[in-house]
DNA sequence: GCGACAG
DNA sequence: ATCTTGTCGC
């Protein structure tokens, strides 16, 4: 039944995806104010992890979404969607390169998640619209970003013990809401560097859509196993990057 | 003007 | 992100 997906995202298109870098930046400035913030996130039962990988020297984009059940963190669904890559990677415009494929993957998910963890920044972005925040607007769901590297902002040292974190702050921007949390120096707090594993390089957690930094940190820590990345993102990462258990094509299975 | 720069 | 071998550590 083409066109009859049980879960079609989104209900309302935010825009098409053929944009010049200049138009993309203008769009981010327009969308950033729509990102919502909440202190609580209740009734979470299904958590999704999303990540993107590439094949054919970048010609093909591979989106992976994993759905886990809370609180046991058992994977109950895994989707991999491939499509032609539409634009190159440009710092600050990552979402325009990766979200289209991600949406197609989410559309095939068996259930609508209550929270989505994305490999990348949430609002810890120059215009406060990293891929996690942008995806949250499209899916109309709570999202948070867990990145391995920093895009913008400053921070101090992070204690070496697991669970410790330090705020990531940035100079106030036009996109920041008037009530945005700030530190003692008046700098806007856009995320945090979390020590997810003892003596291991910290991950960068930032709220995406519909949750606060405190809540984003709570859920990230709650989904932590013994590895550096929280389970949702770690599993999506494995699938999207070709690693994991992928000896699934012994010379007999076609289709 | 000189770096920095998610994936 | 991706290309790549061995290697250090729990």
PDB file of C-alpha atoms (C1' of nucleotides) in Angstrom:
ATOM      1  CA  UNK A   1       0.000   0.000   0.000  1.00  0.00           C
ATOM      2  CA  UNK A   2       2.250   2.817  -1.201  1.00  0.00           C
ATOM      3  CA  UNK A   3       1.677   6.030   0.671  1.00  0.00           C
ATOM      4  CA  UNK A   4      -0.019   4.322   3.582  1.00  0.00           C
ATOM      5  CA  UNK A   5       2.595   4.242   6.302  1.00  0.00           C
ATOM      6  CA  UNK A   6       1.413   3.668   9.837  1.00  0.00           C
ATOM      7  CA  UNK A   7       3.926   6.252  10.965  1.00  0.00           C
ATOM      8  CA  UNK A   8       4.448   8.990   8.451  1.00  0.00           C
ATOM      9  CA  UNK A   9       6.627  11.840   9.658  1.00  0.00           C
ATOM     10  CA  UNK A  10       6.051  14.640   9.750  1.00  0.00           C
ATOM     11  CA  UNK A  11       2.451  15.676   9.597  1.00  0.00           C
ATOM     12  CA  UNK A  12       3.458  19.032   8.238  1.00  0.00           C
ATOM     13  CA  UNK A  13       6.517  19.592   5.985  1.00  0.00           C
ATOM     14  CA  UNK A  14       8.842  22.269   7.321  1.00  0.00           C
ATOM     15  CA  UNK A  15      10.457  22.836   3.929  1.00  0.00           C
ATOM     16  CA  UNK A  16      11.904  20.972   0.966  1.00  0.00           C
ATOM     17  CA  UNK A  17      15.534  19.919   0.969  1.00  0.00           C
ATOM     18  CA  UNK A  18      16.924  21.601  -2.108  1.00  0.00           C
ATOM     19  CA  UNK A  19      18.544  24.656  -0.594  1.00  0.00           C
ATOM     20  CA  UNK A  20      21.720  26.631  -1.152  1.00  0.00           C
ATOM     21  CA  UNK A  21      23.970  27.028   1.898  1.00  0.00           C
ATOM     22  CA  UNK A  22      22.776  30.600   2.275  1.00  0.00           C
ATOM     23  CA  UNK A  23      19.145  29.553   2.231  1.00  0.00           C
ATOM     24  CA  UNK A  24      19.864  26.777   4.692  1.00  0.00           C
ATOM     25  CA  UNK A  25      21.392  29.236   7.151  1.00  0.00           C
ATOM     26  CA  UNK A  26      18.429  31.577   6.782  1.00  0.00           C
ATOM     27  CA  UNK A  27      16.096  28.657   7.418  1.00  0.00           C
ATOM     28  CA  UNK A  28      17.964  27.674  10.572  1.00  0.00           C
ATOM     29  CA  UNK A  29      17.499  31.201  11.915  1.00  0.00           C
ATOM     30  CA  UNK A  30      13.805  30.892  11.199  1.00  0.00           C
ATOM     31  CA  UNK A  31      13.387  27.448  12.742  1.00  0.00           C
ATOM     32  CA  UNK A  32      15.526  27.825  15.864  1.00  0.00           C
ATOM     33  CA  UNK A  33      12.845  29.824  17.733  1.00  0.00           C
ATOM     34  CA  UNK A  34      10.420  26.938  17.273  1.00  0.00           C
ATOM     35  CA  UNK A  35      12.536  24.537  19.284  1.00  0.00           C
ATOM     36  CA  UNK A  36      10.843  23.899  22.639  1.00  0.00           C
ATOM     37  CA  UNK A  37      12.249  23.343  26.084  1.00  0.00           C
ATOM     38  CA  UNK A  38      10.689  21.278  28.915  1.00  0.00           C
ATOM     39  CA  UNK A  39      11.951  20.204  32.315  1.00  0.00           C
ATOM     40  CA  UNK A  40      10.137  16.913  32.447  1.00  0.00           C
ATOM     41  CA  UNK A  41       9.724  14.015  30.109  1.00  0.00           C
ATOM     42  CA  UNK A  42       7.165  11.500  31.361  1.00  0.00           C
ATOM     43  CA  UNK A  43       5.823   8.161  30.230  1.00  0.00           C
ATOM     44  CA  UNK A  44       8.882   7.163  28.262  1.00  0.00           C
ATOM     45  CA  UNK A  45       8.639   3.582  27.089  1.00  0.00           C
ATOM     46  CA  UNK A  46      10.273   3.595  23.668  1.00  0.00           C
ATOM     47  CA  UNK A  47      13.607   5.252  22.952  1.00  0.00           C
ATOM     48  CA  UNK A  48      15.123   5.549  19.490  1.00  0.00           C
ATOM     49  CA  UNK A  49      18.752   5.993  18.494  1.00  0.00           C
ATOM     50  CA  UNK A  50      19.697   7.434  15.102  1.00  0.00           C
ATOM     51  CA  UNK A  51      22.925   7.679  13.157  1.00  0.00           C
ATOM     52  CA  UNK A  52      24.061   8.066   9.566  1.00  0.00           C
ATOM     53  CA  UNK A  53      26.769   6.299   7.615  1.00  0.00           C
ATOM     54  CA  UNK A  54      28.020   6.481   4.029  1.00  0.00           C
ATOM     55  CA  UNK A  55      28.918   4.060   1.244  1.00  0.00           C
ATOM     56  CA  UNK A  56      30.412   4.328  -2.224  1.00  0.00           C
ATOM     57  CA  UNK A  57      32.844   7.038  -1.215  1.00  0.00           C
ATOM     58  CA  UNK A  58      29.946   9.083   0.118  1.00  0.00           C
ATOM     59  CA  UNK A  59      27.638   8.684  -2.872  1.00  0.00           C
ATOM     60  CA  UNK A  60      25.130   6.696  -0.825  1.00  0.00           C
ATOM     61  CA  UNK A  61      23.717   7.791   2.531  1.00  0.00           C
ATOM     62  CA  UNK A  62      22.740   5.074   4.985  1.00  0.00           C
ATOM     63  CA  UNK A  63      20.374   5.999   7.828  1.00  0.00           C
ATOM     64  CA  UNK A  64      20.014   3.684  10.806  1.00  0.00           C
ATOM     65  CA  UNK A  65      17.349   3.901  13.509  1.00  0.00           C
ATOM     66  CA  UNK A  66      17.132   1.541  16.454  1.00  0.00           C
ATOM     67  CA  UNK A  67      14.154   1.351  18.811  1.00  0.00           C
ATOM     68  CA  UNK A  68      14.762   0.241  22.394  1.00  0.00           C
ATOM     69  CA  UNK A  69      12.349  -0.524  25.186  1.00  0.00           C
ATOM     70  CA  UNK A  70      12.752   1.312  28.471  1.00  0.00           C
ATOM     71  CA  UNK A  71      14.045   0.528  31.069  1.00  0.00           C
ATOM     72  CA  UNK A  72      15.584  -2.745  29.943  1.00  0.00           C
ATOM     73  CA  UNK A  73      17.086  -1.133  26.834  1.00  0.00           C
ATOM     74  CA  UNK A  74      16.201  -4.139  24.718  1.00  0.00           C
ATOM     75  CA  UNK A  75      16.368  -3.451  20.960  1.00  0.00           C
ATOM     76  CA  UNK A  76      12.954  -4.200  19.470  1.00  0.00           C
ATOM     77  CA  UNK A  77      13.302  -2.764  15.976  1.00  0.00           C
ATOM     78  CA  UNK A  78      16.092  -1.790  13.597  1.00  0.00           C
ATOM     79  CA  UNK A  79      15.679   0.108  10.333  1.00  0.00           C
ATOM     80  CA  UNK A  80      18.332   0.791   7.695  1.00  0.00           C
ATOM     81  CA  UNK A  81      17.449   3.076   4.816  1.00  0.00           C
ATOM     82  CA  UNK A  82      19.686   3.935   1.863  1.00  0.00           C
ATOM     83  CA  UNK A  83      19.367   6.750  -0.669  1.00  0.00           C
ATOM     84  CA  UNK A  84      21.618   8.925  -2.846  1.00  0.00           C
ATOM     85  CA  UNK A  85      23.574  11.546  -0.930  1.00  0.00           C
ATOM     86  CA  UNK A  86      22.203  14.973  -1.739  1.00  0.00           C
ATOM     87  CA  UNK A  87      24.796  17.438  -0.511  1.00  0.00           C
ATOM     88  CA  UNK A  88      28.335  17.583   0.892  1.00  0.00           C
ATOM     89  CA  UNK A  89      29.203  17.958   4.542  1.00  0.00           C
ATOM     90  CA  UNK A  90      29.455  21.569   5.619  1.00  0.00           C
ATOM     91  CA  UNK A  91      30.099  22.376   9.291  1.00  0.00           C
ATOM     92  CA  UNK A  92      26.884  23.848  10.659  1.00  0.00           C
ATOM     93  CA  UNK A  93      24.688  22.418   7.903  1.00  0.00           C
ATOM     94  CA  UNK A  94      24.934  18.750   8.764  1.00  0.00           C
ATOM     95  CA  UNK A  95      21.194  18.279   9.211  1.00  0.00           C
ATOM     96  CA  UNK A  96      20.453  19.163   5.607  1.00  0.00           C
ATOM     97  CA  UNK A  97      22.725  16.354   4.496  1.00  0.00           C
ATOM     98  CA  UNK A  98      21.502  13.699   6.927  1.00  0.00           C
ATOM     99  CA  UNK A  99      17.899  14.339   7.945  1.00  0.00           C
ATOM    100  CA  UNK A 100      16.176  13.403   4.653  1.00  0.00           C
ATOM    101  CA  UNK A 101      17.449   9.830   4.885  1.00  0.00           C
ATOM    102  CA  UNK A 102      16.700   9.727   8.596  1.00  0.00           C
ATOM    103  CA  UNK A 103      13.056  10.676   8.032  1.00  0.00           C
ATOM    104  CA  UNK A 104      12.609   7.795   5.589  1.00  0.00           C
ATOM    105  CA  UNK A 105      14.030   5.417   8.167  1.00  0.00           C
ATOM    106  CA  UNK A 106      11.743   6.740  10.927  1.00  0.00           C
ATOM    107  CA  UNK A 107       8.744   6.374   8.646  1.00  0.00           C
ATOM    108  CA  UNK A 108       9.365   2.632   8.578  1.00  0.00           C
ATOM    109  CA  UNK A 109       9.683   2.283  12.354  1.00  0.00           C
ATOM    110  CA  UNK A 110       7.077  -0.014  13.931  1.00  0.00           C
ATOM    111  CA  UNK A 111       6.279   2.416  16.725  1.00  0.00           C
ATOM    112  CA  UNK A 112       6.524   6.090  17.417  1.00  0.00           C
ATOM    113  CA  UNK A 113       9.311   6.637  19.981  1.00  0.00           C
ATOM    114  CA  UNK A 114       8.869   8.784  23.097  1.00  0.00           C
ATOM    115  CA  UNK A 115      12.436  10.074  22.934  1.00  0.00           C
ATOM    116  CA  UNK A 116      15.072  10.151  20.198  1.00  0.00           C
ATOM    117  CA  UNK A 117      18.819  10.241  20.757  1.00  0.00           C
ATOM    118  CA  UNK A 118      20.840  11.548  17.819  1.00  0.00           C
ATOM    119  CA  UNK A 119      24.524  11.270  16.977  1.00  0.00           C
ATOM    120  CA  UNK A 120      25.384  14.970  16.750  1.00  0.00           C
ATOM    121  CA  UNK A 121      24.555  18.289  18.387  1.00  0.00           C
ATOM    122  CA  UNK A 122      21.188  19.477  19.640  1.00  0.00           C
ATOM    123  CA  UNK A 123      21.250  23.233  20.297  1.00  0.00           C
ATOM    124  CA  UNK A 124      25.021  23.250  20.788  1.00  0.00           C
ATOM    125  CA  UNK A 125      25.203  24.809  17.345  1.00  0.00           C
ATOM    126  CA  UNK A 126      26.080  28.301  16.017  1.00  0.00           C
ATOM    127  CA  UNK A 127      22.413  28.994  15.272  1.00  0.00           C
ATOM    128  CA  UNK A 128      21.092  26.613  17.927  1.00  0.00           C
ATOM    129  CA  UNK A 129      19.765  24.147  15.388  1.00  0.00           C
ATOM    130  CA  UNK A 130      22.019  21.132  15.315  1.00  0.00           C
ATOM    131  CA  UNK A 131      20.729  17.929  13.734  1.00  0.00           C
ATOM    132  CA  UNK A 132      19.042  16.693  16.922  1.00  0.00           C
ATOM    133  CA  UNK A 133      17.048  19.908  17.341  1.00  0.00           C
ATOM    134  CA  UNK A 134      16.174  20.063  13.657  1.00  0.00           C
ATOM    135  CA  UNK A 135      15.066  16.429  13.603  1.00  0.00           C
ATOM    136  CA  UNK A 136      12.945  17.009  16.685  1.00  0.00           C
ATOM    137  CA  UNK A 137      10.968  19.686  14.848  1.00  0.00           C
ATOM    138  CA  UNK A 138      10.340  17.360  11.913  1.00  0.00           C
ATOM    139  CA  UNK A 139       9.349  14.376  14.003  1.00  0.00           C
ATOM    140  CA  UNK A 140       7.514  16.498  16.523  1.00  0.00           C
ATOM    141  CA  UNK A 141       9.189  14.452  19.260  1.00  0.00           C
ATOM    142  CA  UNK A 142      11.551  15.023  22.200  1.00  0.00           C
ATOM    143  CA  UNK A 143      15.151  14.706  21.000  1.00  0.00           C
ATOM    144  CA  UNK A 144      18.648  15.149  22.373  1.00  0.00           C
ATOM    145  CA  UNK A 145      22.087  15.099  20.844  1.00  0.00           C
ATOM    146  CA  UNK A 146      25.095  13.059  21.902  1.00  0.00           C
ATOM    147  CA  UNK A 147      28.163  14.125  19.934  1.00  0.00           C
ATOM    148  CA  UNK A 148      31.722  12.872  20.058  1.00  0.00           C
ATOM    149  CA  UNK A 149      33.193  16.224  19.127  1.00  0.00           C
ATOM    150  CA  UNK A 150      32.449  19.894  19.780  1.00  0.00           C
ATOM    151  CA  UNK A 151      31.085  22.210  17.116  1.00  0.00           C
ATOM    152  CA  UNK A 152      31.059  25.470  19.057  1.00  0.00           C
ATOM    153  CA  UNK A 153      31.204  26.825  22.596  1.00  0.00           C
ATOM    154  CA  UNK A 154      33.736  26.665  25.430  1.00  0.00           C
ATOM    155  CA  UNK A 155      34.093  24.569  28.550  1.00  0.00           C
ATOM    156  CA  UNK A 156      36.357  23.861  31.453  1.00  0.00           C
ATOM    157  CA  UNK A 157      37.960  20.612  32.534  1.00  0.00           C
ATOM    158  CA  UNK A 158      35.709  17.610  33.125  1.00  0.00           C
ATOM    159  CA  UNK A 159      36.325  15.518  36.256  1.00  0.00           C
ATOM    160  CA  UNK A 160      37.615  12.032  35.397  1.00  0.00           C
ATOM    161  CA  UNK A 161      34.866  10.139  37.227  1.00  0.00           C
ATOM    162  CA  UNK A 162      31.982   8.565  35.346  1.00  0.00           C
ATOM    163  CA  UNK A 163      28.817  10.679  35.515  1.00  0.00           C
ATOM    164  CA  UNK A 164      30.640  13.987  36.039  1.00  0.00           C
ATOM    165  CA  UNK A 165      29.941  16.795  33.632  1.00  0.00           C
ATOM    166  CA  UNK A 166      30.869  20.390  32.817  1.00  0.00           C
ATOM    167  CA  UNK A 167      28.747  23.001  31.105  1.00  0.00           C
ATOM    168  CA  UNK A 168      29.345  23.965  27.488  1.00  0.00           C
ATOM    169  CA  UNK A 169      28.667  27.675  27.041  1.00  0.00           C
ATOM    170  CA  UNK A 170      28.637  30.098  24.151  1.00  0.00           C
ATOM    171  CA  UNK A 171      28.278  33.793  23.541  1.00  0.00           C
ATOM    172  CA  UNK A 172      24.612  34.807  23.296  1.00  0.00           C
ATOM    173  CA  UNK A 173      23.260  34.758  19.756  1.00  0.00           C
ATOM    174  CA  UNK A 174      20.192  36.243  18.119  1.00  0.00           C
ATOM    175  CA  UNK A 175      18.671  32.762  18.039  1.00  0.00           C
ATOM    176  CA  UNK A 176      18.812  32.399  21.833  1.00  0.00           C
ATOM    177  CA  UNK A 177      15.480  32.887  23.643  1.00  0.00           C
ATOM    178  CA  UNK A 178      15.424  35.600  26.264  1.00  0.00           C
ATOM    179  CA  UNK A 179      15.019  33.075  29.054  1.00  0.00           C
ATOM    180  CA  UNK A 180      17.879  30.868  27.929  1.00  0.00           C
ATOM    181  CA  UNK A 181      19.927  29.536  30.870  1.00  0.00           C
ATOM    182  CA  UNK A 182      23.185  31.413  31.386  1.00  0.00           C
ATOM    183  CA  UNK A 183      26.265  30.954  33.572  1.00  0.00           C
ATOM    184  CA  UNK A 184      27.850  33.419  35.985  1.00  0.00           C
ATOM    185  CA  UNK A 185      29.457  35.231  33.070  1.00  0.00           C
ATOM    186  CA  UNK A 186      26.196  35.644  31.224  1.00  0.00           C
ATOM    187  CA  UNK A 187      27.160  33.102  28.601  1.00  0.00           C
ATOM    188  CA  UNK A 188      24.361  30.877  27.333  1.00  0.00           C
ATOM    189  CA  UNK A 189      24.584  27.256  28.402  1.00  0.00           C
ATOM    190  CA  UNK A 190      24.019  25.140  25.308  1.00  0.00           C
ATOM    191  CA  UNK A 191      25.039  21.702  26.509  1.00  0.00           C
ATOM    192  CA  UNK A 192      27.482  19.759  28.643  1.00  0.00           C
ATOM    193  CA  UNK A 193      30.535  17.562  28.350  1.00  0.00           C
ATOM    194  CA  UNK A 194      29.660  14.319  30.091  1.00  0.00           C
ATOM    195  CA  UNK A 195      32.202  11.814  31.319  1.00  0.00           C
ATOM    196  CA  UNK A 196      30.297   8.712  30.255  1.00  0.00           C
ATOM    197  CA  UNK A 197      33.228   6.431  31.137  1.00  0.00           C
ATOM    198  CA  UNK A 198      36.056   6.801  33.597  1.00  0.00           C
ATOM    199  CA  UNK A 199      39.101   8.393  31.988  1.00  0.00           C
ATOM    200  CA  UNK A 200      37.574   8.353  28.530  1.00  0.00           C
ATOM    201  CA  UNK A 201      37.095  11.424  26.375  1.00  0.00           C
ATOM    202  CA  UNK A 202      33.710  12.947  27.340  1.00  0.00           C
ATOM    203  CA  UNK A 203      30.708  13.047  25.024  1.00  0.00           C
ATOM    204  CA  UNK A 204      28.856  16.276  24.337  1.00  0.00           C
ATOM    205  CA  UNK A 205      25.214  16.229  25.369  1.00  0.00           C
ATOM    206  CA  UNK A 206      22.809  18.961  24.363  1.00  0.00           C
ATOM    207  CA  UNK A 207      19.034  19.259  24.349  1.00  0.00           C
ATOM    208  CA  UNK A 208      17.306  18.951  21.008  1.00  0.00           C
ATOM    209  CA  UNK A 209      13.539  19.518  21.089  1.00  0.00           C
ATOM    210  CA  UNK A 210      11.115  19.459  24.036  1.00  0.00           C
ATOM    211  CA  UNK A 211      13.518  18.827  26.914  1.00  0.00           C
ATOM    212  CA  UNK A 212      16.047  20.667  29.061  1.00  0.00           C
ATOM    213  CA  UNK A 213      19.762  20.066  29.455  1.00  0.00           C
ATOM    214  CA  UNK A 214      19.183  18.494  32.875  1.00  0.00           C
ATOM    215  CA  UNK A 215      16.678  16.068  31.381  1.00  0.00           C
ATOM    216  CA  UNK A 216      18.934  15.338  28.429  1.00  0.00           C
ATOM    217  CA  UNK A 217      21.754  14.487  30.819  1.00  0.00           C
ATOM    218  CA  UNK A 218      19.467  12.327  32.976  1.00  0.00           C
ATOM    219  CA  UNK A 219      18.360  10.203  30.046  1.00  0.00           C
ATOM    220  CA  UNK A 220      21.796   9.952  28.541  1.00  0.00           C
ATOM    221  CA  UNK A 221      23.201   8.701  31.841  1.00  0.00           C
ATOM    222  CA  UNK A 222      20.240   6.374  32.314  1.00  0.00           C
ATOM    223  CA  UNK A 223      20.921   4.753  28.944  1.00  0.00           C
ATOM    224  CA  UNK A 224      24.617   4.277  29.604  1.00  0.00           C
ATOM    225  CA  UNK A 225      26.026   0.753  29.556  1.00  0.00           C
ATOM    226  CA  UNK A 226      29.710   0.200  30.145  1.00  0.00           C
ATOM    227  CA  UNK A 227      30.629   1.938  26.926  1.00  0.00           C
ATOM    228  CA  UNK A 228      31.283   5.562  26.117  1.00  0.00           C
ATOM    229  CA  UNK A 229      28.125   6.018  24.065  1.00  0.00           C
ATOM    230  CA  UNK A 230      24.621   5.488  25.457  1.00  0.00           C
ATOM    231  CA  UNK A 231      22.915   2.353  24.079  1.00  0.00           C
ATOM    232  CA  UNK A 232      20.515   4.007  21.603  1.00  0.00           C
ATOM    233  CA  UNK A 233      23.286   5.920  19.863  1.00  0.00           C
ATOM    234  CA  UNK A 234      25.834   3.128  20.210  1.00  0.00           C
ATOM    235  CA  UNK A 235      23.594   0.582  18.519  1.00  0.00           C
ATOM    236  CA  UNK A 236      22.536   2.962  15.755  1.00  0.00           C
ATOM    237  CA  UNK A 237      26.204   3.805  15.269  1.00  0.00           C
ATOM    238  CA  UNK A 238      27.137   0.158  14.835  1.00  0.00           C
ATOM    239  CA  UNK A 239      24.473  -0.481  12.241  1.00  0.00           C
ATOM    240  CA  UNK A 240      25.074   2.733  10.338  1.00  0.00           C
ATOM    241  CA  UNK A 241      28.825   2.209  10.256  1.00  0.00           C
ATOM    242  CA  UNK A 242      28.809  -1.324   8.869  1.00  0.00           C
ATOM    243  CA  UNK A 243      30.372  -2.805  11.984  1.00  0.00           C
ATOM    244  CA  UNK A 244      28.372  -4.868  14.436  1.00  0.00           C
ATOM    245  CA  UNK A 245      27.106  -8.324  13.507  1.00  0.00           C
ATOM    246  CA  UNK A 246      27.096  -7.979   9.773  1.00  0.00           C
ATOM    247  CA  UNK A 247      28.043 -11.356   8.429  1.00  0.00           C
ATOM    248  CA  UNK A 248      24.476 -11.668   7.246  1.00  0.00           C
ATOM    249  CA  UNK A 249      25.059 -12.474   3.620  1.00  0.00           C
ATOM    250  CA  UNK A 250      26.434 -16.008   3.335  1.00  0.00           C
ATOM    251  CA  UNK A 251      26.288 -16.786  -0.371  1.00  0.00           C
ATOM    252  CA  UNK A 252      22.661 -17.847  -0.311  1.00  0.00           C
ATOM    253  CA  UNK A 253      20.301 -15.113   0.815  1.00  0.00           C
ATOM    254  CA  UNK A 254      19.094 -12.925  -2.034  1.00  0.00           C
ATOM    255  CA  UNK A 255      16.590 -10.347  -0.850  1.00  0.00           C
TER     256      UNK A 255
ATOM    257  C1'  DG B   1      43.565  38.622   9.899  1.00  0.00           C
ATOM    258  C1'  DC B   2      43.952  33.740  11.933  1.00  0.00           C
ATOM    259  C1'  DG B   3      41.955  29.549  13.626  1.00  0.00           C
ATOM    260  C1'  DA B   4      37.938  26.279  14.366  1.00  0.00           C
ATOM    261  C1'  DC B   5      34.890  23.469  12.206  1.00  0.00           C
ATOM    262  C1'  DA B   6      29.028  17.857  14.530  1.00  0.00           C
ATOM    263  C1'  DG B   7      29.193  13.734  10.765  1.00  0.00           C
TER     264       DG B   7
ATOM    265  C1'  DA C   1      31.938  10.232   7.816  1.00  0.00           C
ATOM    266  C1'  DT C   2      35.577   6.832   5.526  1.00  0.00           C
ATOM    267  C1'  DC C   3      40.199   4.527   4.420  1.00  0.00           C
ATOM    268  C1'  DT C   4      43.160   1.057   7.497  1.00  0.00           C
ATOM    269  C1'  DT C   5      46.998  -2.979  11.347  1.00  0.00           C
ATOM    270  C1'  DG C   6      48.435  -3.543  15.041  1.00  0.00           C
ATOM    271  C1'  DT C   7      48.285  -2.639  19.789  1.00  0.00           C
ATOM    272  C1'  DC C   8      47.371  -1.238  24.715  1.00  0.00           C
ATOM    273  C1'  DG C   9      44.184  -2.191  28.582  1.00  0.00           C
ATOM    274  C1'  DC C  10      40.216  -3.991  31.454  1.00  0.00           C
TER     275       DC C  10
END
